[in-house]
Short mmCIF file of C-alpha atoms in Angstrom, two decimals:
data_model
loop_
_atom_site.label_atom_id
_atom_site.label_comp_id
_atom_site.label_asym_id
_atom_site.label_seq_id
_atom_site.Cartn_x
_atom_site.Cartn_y
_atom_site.Cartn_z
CA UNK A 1 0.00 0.00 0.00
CA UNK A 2 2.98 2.59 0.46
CA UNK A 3 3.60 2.67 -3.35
CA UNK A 4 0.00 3.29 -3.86
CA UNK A 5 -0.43 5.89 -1.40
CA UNK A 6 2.92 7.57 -2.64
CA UNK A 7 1.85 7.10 -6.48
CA UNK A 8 -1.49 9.15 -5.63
CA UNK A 9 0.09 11.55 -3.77
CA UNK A 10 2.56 12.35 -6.39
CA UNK A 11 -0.34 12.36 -8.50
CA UNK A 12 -2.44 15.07 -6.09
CA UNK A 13 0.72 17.37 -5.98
CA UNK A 14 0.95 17.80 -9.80
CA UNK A 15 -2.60 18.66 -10.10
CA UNK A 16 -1.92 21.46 -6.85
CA UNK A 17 0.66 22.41 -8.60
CA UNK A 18 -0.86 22.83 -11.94
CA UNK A 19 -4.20 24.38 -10.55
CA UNK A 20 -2.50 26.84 -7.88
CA UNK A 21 0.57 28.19 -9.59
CA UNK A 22 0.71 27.33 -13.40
CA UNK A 23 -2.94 28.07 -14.06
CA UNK A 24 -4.14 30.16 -11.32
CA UNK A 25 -5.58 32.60 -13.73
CA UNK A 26 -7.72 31.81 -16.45
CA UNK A 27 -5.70 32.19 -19.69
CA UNK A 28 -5.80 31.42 -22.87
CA UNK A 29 -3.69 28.12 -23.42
CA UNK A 30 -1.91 28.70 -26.84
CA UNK A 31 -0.39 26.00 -29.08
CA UNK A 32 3.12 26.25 -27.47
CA UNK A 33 2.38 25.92 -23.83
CA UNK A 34 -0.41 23.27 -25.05
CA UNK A 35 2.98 21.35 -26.96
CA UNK A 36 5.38 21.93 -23.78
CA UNK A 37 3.00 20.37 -21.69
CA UNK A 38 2.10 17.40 -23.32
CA UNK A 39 6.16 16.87 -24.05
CA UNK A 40 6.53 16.86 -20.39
CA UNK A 41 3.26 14.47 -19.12
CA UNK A 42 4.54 11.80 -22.17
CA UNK A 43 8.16 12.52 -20.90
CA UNK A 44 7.04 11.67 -17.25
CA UNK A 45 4.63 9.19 -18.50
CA UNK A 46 8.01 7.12 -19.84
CA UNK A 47 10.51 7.94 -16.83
CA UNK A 48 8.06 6.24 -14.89
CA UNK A 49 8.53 2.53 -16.57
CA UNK A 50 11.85 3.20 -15.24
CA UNK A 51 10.20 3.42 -11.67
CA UNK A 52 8.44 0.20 -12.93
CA UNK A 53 10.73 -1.68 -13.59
CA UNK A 54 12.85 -0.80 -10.24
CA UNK A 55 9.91 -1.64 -8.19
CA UNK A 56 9.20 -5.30 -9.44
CA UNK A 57 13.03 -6.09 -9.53
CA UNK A 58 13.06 -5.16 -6.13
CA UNK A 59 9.67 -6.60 -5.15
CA UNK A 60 8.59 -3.33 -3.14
CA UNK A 61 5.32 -3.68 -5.05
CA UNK A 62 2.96 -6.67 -5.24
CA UNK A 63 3.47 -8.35 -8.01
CA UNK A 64 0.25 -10.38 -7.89
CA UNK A 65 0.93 -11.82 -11.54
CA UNK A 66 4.59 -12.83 -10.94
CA UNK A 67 5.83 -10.78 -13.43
CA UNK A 68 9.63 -10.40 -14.44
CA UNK A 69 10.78 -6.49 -14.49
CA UNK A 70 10.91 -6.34 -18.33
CA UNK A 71 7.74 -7.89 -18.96
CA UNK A 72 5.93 -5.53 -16.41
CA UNK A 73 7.46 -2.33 -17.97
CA UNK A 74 6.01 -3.49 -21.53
CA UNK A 75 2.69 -4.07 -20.48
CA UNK A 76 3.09 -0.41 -18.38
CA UNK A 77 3.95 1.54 -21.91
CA UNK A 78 1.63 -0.75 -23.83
CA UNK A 79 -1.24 0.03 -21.71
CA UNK A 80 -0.14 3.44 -21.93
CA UNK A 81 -0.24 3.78 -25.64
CA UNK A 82 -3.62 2.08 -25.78
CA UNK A 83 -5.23 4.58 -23.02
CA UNK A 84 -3.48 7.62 -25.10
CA UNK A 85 -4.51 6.22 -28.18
CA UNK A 86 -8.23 5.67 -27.52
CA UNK A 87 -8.35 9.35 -25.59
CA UNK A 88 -8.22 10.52 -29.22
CA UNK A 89 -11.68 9.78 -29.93
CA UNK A 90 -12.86 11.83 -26.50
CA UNK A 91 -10.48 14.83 -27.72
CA UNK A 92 -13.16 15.01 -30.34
CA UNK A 93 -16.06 14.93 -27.74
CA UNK A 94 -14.83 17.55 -26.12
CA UNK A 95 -13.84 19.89 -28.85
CA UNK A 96 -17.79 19.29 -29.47
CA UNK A 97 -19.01 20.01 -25.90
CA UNK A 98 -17.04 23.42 -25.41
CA UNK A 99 -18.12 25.04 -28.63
CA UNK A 100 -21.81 23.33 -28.07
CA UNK A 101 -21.90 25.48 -25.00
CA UNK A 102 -19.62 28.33 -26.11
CA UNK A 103 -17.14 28.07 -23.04
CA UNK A 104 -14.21 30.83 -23.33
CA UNK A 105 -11.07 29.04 -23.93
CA UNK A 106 -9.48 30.67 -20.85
CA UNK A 107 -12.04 28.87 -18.75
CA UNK A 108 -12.12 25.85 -20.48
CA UNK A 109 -8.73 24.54 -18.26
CA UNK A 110 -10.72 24.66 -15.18
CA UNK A 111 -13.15 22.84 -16.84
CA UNK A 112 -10.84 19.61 -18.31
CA UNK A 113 -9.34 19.52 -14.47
CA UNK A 114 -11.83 19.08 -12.66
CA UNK A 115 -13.11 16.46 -14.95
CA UNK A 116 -9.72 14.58 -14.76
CA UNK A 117 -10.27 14.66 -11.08
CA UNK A 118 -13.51 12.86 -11.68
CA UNK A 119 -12.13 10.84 -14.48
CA UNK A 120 -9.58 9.30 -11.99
CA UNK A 121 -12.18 8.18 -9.43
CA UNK A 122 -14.43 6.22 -12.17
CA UNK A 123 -11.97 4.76 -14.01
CA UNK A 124 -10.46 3.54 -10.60
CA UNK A 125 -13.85 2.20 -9.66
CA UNK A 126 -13.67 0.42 -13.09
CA UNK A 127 -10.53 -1.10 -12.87
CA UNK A 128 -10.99 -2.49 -9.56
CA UNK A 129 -14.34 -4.41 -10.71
CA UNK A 130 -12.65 -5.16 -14.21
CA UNK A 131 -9.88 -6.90 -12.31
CA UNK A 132 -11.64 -8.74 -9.53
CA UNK A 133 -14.08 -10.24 -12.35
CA UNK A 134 -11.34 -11.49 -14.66
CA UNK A 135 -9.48 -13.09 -11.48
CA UNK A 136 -12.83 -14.31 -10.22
CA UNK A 137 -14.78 -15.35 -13.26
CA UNK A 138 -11.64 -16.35 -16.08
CA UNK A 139 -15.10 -16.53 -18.60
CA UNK A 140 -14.49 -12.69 -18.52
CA UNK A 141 -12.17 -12.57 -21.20
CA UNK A 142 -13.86 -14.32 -23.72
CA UNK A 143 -17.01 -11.50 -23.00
CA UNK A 144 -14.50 -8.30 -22.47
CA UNK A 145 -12.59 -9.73 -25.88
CA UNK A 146 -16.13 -10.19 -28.10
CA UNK A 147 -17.18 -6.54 -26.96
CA UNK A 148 -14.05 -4.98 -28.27
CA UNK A 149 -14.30 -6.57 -31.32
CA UNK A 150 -18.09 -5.56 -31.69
CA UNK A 151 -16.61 -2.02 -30.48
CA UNK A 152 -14.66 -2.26 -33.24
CA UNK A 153 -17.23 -3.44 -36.17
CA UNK A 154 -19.37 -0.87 -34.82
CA UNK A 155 -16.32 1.80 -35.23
CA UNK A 156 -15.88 0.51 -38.72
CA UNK A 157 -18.92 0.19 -40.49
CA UNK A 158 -21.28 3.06 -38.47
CA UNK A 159 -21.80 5.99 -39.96
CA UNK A 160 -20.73 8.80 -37.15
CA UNK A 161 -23.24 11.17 -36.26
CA UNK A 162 -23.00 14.34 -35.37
CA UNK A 163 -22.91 14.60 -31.92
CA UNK A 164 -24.72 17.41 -30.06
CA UNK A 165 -24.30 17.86 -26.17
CA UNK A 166 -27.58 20.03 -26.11
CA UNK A 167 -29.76 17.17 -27.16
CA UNK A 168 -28.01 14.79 -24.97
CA UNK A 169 -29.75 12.64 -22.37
CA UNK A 170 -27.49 14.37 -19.78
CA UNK A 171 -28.05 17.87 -20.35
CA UNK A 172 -32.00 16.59 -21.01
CA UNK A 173 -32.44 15.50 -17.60
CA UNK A 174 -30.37 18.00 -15.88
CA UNK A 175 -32.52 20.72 -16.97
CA UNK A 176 -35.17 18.75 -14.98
CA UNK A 177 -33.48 18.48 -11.90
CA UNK A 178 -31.81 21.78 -11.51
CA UNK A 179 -31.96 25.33 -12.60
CA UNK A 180 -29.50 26.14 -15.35
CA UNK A 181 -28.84 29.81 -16.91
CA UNK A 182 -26.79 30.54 -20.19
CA UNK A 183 -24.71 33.22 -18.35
CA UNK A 184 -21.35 33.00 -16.95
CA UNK A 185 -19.75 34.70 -14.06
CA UNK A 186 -15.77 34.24 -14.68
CA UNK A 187 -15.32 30.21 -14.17
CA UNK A 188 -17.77 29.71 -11.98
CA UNK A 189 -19.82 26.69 -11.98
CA UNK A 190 -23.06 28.02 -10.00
CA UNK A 191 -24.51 31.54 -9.73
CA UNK A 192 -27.44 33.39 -7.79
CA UNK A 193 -29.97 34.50 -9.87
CA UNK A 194 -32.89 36.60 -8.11
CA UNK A 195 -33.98 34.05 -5.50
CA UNK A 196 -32.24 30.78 -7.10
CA UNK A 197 -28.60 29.65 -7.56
CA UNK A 198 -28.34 28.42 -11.14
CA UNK A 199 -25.71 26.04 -13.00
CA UNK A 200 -23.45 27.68 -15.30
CA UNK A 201 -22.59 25.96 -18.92
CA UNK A 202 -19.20 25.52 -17.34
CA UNK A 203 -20.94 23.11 -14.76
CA UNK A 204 -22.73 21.73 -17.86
CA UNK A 205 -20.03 20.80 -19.54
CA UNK A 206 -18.11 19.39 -17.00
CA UNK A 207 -20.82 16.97 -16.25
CA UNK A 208 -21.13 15.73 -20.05
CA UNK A 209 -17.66 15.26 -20.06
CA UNK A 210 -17.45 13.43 -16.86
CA UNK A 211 -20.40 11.08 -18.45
CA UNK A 212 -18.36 10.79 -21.87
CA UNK A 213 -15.59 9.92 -20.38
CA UNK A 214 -17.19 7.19 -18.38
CA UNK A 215 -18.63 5.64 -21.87
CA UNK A 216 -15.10 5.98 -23.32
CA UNK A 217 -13.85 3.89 -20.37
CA UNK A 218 -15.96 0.69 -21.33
CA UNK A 219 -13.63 0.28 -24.34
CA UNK A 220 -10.76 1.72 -22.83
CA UNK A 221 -10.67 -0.59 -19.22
CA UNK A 222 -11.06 -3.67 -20.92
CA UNK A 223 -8.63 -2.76 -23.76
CA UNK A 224 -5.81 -2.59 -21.11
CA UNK A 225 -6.70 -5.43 -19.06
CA UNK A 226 -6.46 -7.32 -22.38
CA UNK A 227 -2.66 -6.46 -21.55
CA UNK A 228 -2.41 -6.83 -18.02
CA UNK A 229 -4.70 -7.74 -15.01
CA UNK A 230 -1.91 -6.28 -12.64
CA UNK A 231 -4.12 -3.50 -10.65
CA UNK A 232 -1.22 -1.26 -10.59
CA UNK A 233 0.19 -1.56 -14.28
CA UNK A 234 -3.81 -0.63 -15.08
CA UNK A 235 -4.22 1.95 -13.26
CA UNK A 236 -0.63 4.23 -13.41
CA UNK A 237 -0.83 3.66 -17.73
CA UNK A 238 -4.23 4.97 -16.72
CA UNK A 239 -4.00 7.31 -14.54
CA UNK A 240 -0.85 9.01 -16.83
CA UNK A 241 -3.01 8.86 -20.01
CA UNK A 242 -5.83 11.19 -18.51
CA UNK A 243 -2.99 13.44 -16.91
CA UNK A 244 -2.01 14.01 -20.57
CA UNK A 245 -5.03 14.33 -21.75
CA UNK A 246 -5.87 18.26 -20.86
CA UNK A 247 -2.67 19.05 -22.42
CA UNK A 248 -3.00 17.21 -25.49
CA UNK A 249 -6.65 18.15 -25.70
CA UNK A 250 -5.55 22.05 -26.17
CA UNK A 251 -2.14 20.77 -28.55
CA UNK A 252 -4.75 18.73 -31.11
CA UNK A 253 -8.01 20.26 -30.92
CA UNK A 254 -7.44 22.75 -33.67
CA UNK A 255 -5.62 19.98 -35.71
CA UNK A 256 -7.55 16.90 -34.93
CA UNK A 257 -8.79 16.84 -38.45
CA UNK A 258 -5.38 16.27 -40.31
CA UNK A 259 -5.66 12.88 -38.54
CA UNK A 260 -9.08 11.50 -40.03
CA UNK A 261 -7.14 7.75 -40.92
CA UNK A 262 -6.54 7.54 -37.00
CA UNK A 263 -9.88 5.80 -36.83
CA UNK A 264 -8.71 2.76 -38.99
CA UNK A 265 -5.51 2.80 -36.18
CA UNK A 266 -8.37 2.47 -33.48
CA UNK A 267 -10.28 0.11 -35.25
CA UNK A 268 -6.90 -2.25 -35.36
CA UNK A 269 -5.79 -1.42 -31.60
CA UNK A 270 -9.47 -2.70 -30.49
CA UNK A 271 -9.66 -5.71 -32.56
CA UNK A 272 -6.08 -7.03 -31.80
CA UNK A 273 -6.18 -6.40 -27.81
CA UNK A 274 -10.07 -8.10 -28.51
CA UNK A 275 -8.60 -11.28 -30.09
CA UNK A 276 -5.70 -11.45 -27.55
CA UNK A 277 -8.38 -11.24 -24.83
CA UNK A 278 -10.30 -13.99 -26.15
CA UNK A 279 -7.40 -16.71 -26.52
CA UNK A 280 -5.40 -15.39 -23.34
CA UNK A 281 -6.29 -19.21 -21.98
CA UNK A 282 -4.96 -20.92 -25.12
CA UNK A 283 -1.97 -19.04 -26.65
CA UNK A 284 1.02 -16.84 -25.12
CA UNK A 285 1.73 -13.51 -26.81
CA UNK A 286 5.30 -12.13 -26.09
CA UNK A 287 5.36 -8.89 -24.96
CA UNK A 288 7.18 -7.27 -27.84
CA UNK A 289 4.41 -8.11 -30.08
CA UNK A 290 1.50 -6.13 -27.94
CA UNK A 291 3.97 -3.20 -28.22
CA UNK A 292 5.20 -3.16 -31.48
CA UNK A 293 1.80 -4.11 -33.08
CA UNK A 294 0.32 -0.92 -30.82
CA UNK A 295 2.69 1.47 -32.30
CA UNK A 296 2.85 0.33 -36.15
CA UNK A 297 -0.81 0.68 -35.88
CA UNK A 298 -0.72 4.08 -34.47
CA UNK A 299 2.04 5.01 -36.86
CA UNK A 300 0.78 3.76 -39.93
CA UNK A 301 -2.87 6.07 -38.65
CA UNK A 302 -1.07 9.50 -38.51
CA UNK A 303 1.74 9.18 -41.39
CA UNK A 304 -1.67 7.80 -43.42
CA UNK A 305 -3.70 11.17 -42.31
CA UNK A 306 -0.78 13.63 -42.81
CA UNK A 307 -0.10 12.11 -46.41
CA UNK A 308 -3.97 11.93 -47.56
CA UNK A 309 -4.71 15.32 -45.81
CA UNK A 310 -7.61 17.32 -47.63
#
């Protein structure tokens, strides 16, 4: 438990840090702090399979899988690169929800962290279930495998709609439950109006993207455990993924559509991590092949996009 509680910690004091001194005024985020930022979450992001593989070739974590120090730093960076590959698809969402809702781009950091926050508790919540049914119930696989490769099929052949927050079943039933105005006071998330305090779209937003997120999650959880089922491998590629998220969110979100053939990279991910789920009880994959497969996929998405560009 003391590398947990250290790992979360570390984890708290970066978001302090980023809330109360780097951002604590609402600015716009431009393209080069967006780019310095996400170099230094994916530079952390890898450092820390160094700390991974020190801790299981010292055994000062559990190592409930028995895993040798090189095969446990693999699976960390594969996981990783699925998590930051599949967060693609949400950068999209979002882009979606802050212009559905017209948030000011200097508030819209405030927004993304506080969703992380929220992020990190439901896709802890997640992991912990995912992993206690695939050590309880080994039948898992074969169902987490066959809904990845539906995921997939359904990535492939659907024809994507747009999506608009506004008609949402969210922001539907909020409007039932609470009052919500279409003016903002700075970033806050609540007002007073007359005799009423009222949501702001800031608060609205944050709550669809808390909800997204949690849909995005269903592919993303079992993707990763299709790697590893050690709960700490699962959760650190996970946790470092979202970190990088905000970051990369404000790097690709005026660019996202120079990398259209990224879907087809998805589509591959989900299928292969599917198909390894599925015969994890009858055949061994080494760990190079997760990996490399991961990023030739990914690679073969963006050089594809940036060559066939409109």
């Amino acid at each position: 438990m003391t590398v947990w509680i250290i790992f979360l910690l570390g984890i708290l004091f970066f978001l302090a840090l980023d809330l109360g001194v780097f951002n604590k005024n609402p600015h716009v985020i431009s393209v080069r702090e967006a780019s310095l930022w996400t170099g230094l979450w994916v530079t952390m992001s890898l450092i820390f399979s160094g700390v991974i593989y020190w801790l299981y070739s010292t055994g000062n974590i559990d190592n409930v899988d028995n895993l040798e120090p090189m095969d446990a730093t693999i699976k960390y960076i594969t996981g990783y690169l699925i998590e930051l590959s599949l967060s693609i698809d949400n950068i999209f969402v979002i882009a979606v929800i802050f212009t559905s809702f017209q948030i000011p781009q200097k508030y819209q950091h405030r927004v993304l962290f506080w969703g992380i926050l929220g992020a990190i508790v439901f896709r802890a919540l997640m992991i912990f279930f995912g992993v206690a049914l695939i050590k309880k119930f080994t039948f898992t696989t074969y169902i987490f495998g066959a809904f990845l490769i539906f995921t997939a099929i359904r990535m492939l052949v659907s024809k994507q709609k747009p999506f608009n927050p506004k008609q949402s079943f969210v922001y539907r039933n909020l409007r039932k439950i609470m009052p919500i105005t279409s003016h903002m006071d700075g970033q806050k998330f609540f007002i007073k109006l007359r005799h009423i305090t009222a949501a702001t779209p800031l608060f609205i937003a944050l709550v669809i993207i808390e909800f997204s997120d949690v849909l995005f999650a269903l592919d993303s959880v079992p993707a990763i455990l299709a790697i590893t089922s050690d709960p700490f491998l699962v959760f650190s590629s996970n946790i470092f993924a979202i970190l990088g998220l905000r970051s990369m969110y404000f790097f690709l979100a005026h660019m996202i559509n120079k990398f259209h053939h990224i879907k087809y990279s998805l589509v591959a991910i989900l299928s292969f991590v599917g198909l390894k789920l599925i015969l994890a009880h009858h055949i061994k994959f080494p760990e190079w092949i997760s990996l490399g497969f991961i990023g030739l996929a990914l690679g073969a998405g963006i050089l594809t996009s940036l060559i066939k560009k409109k």
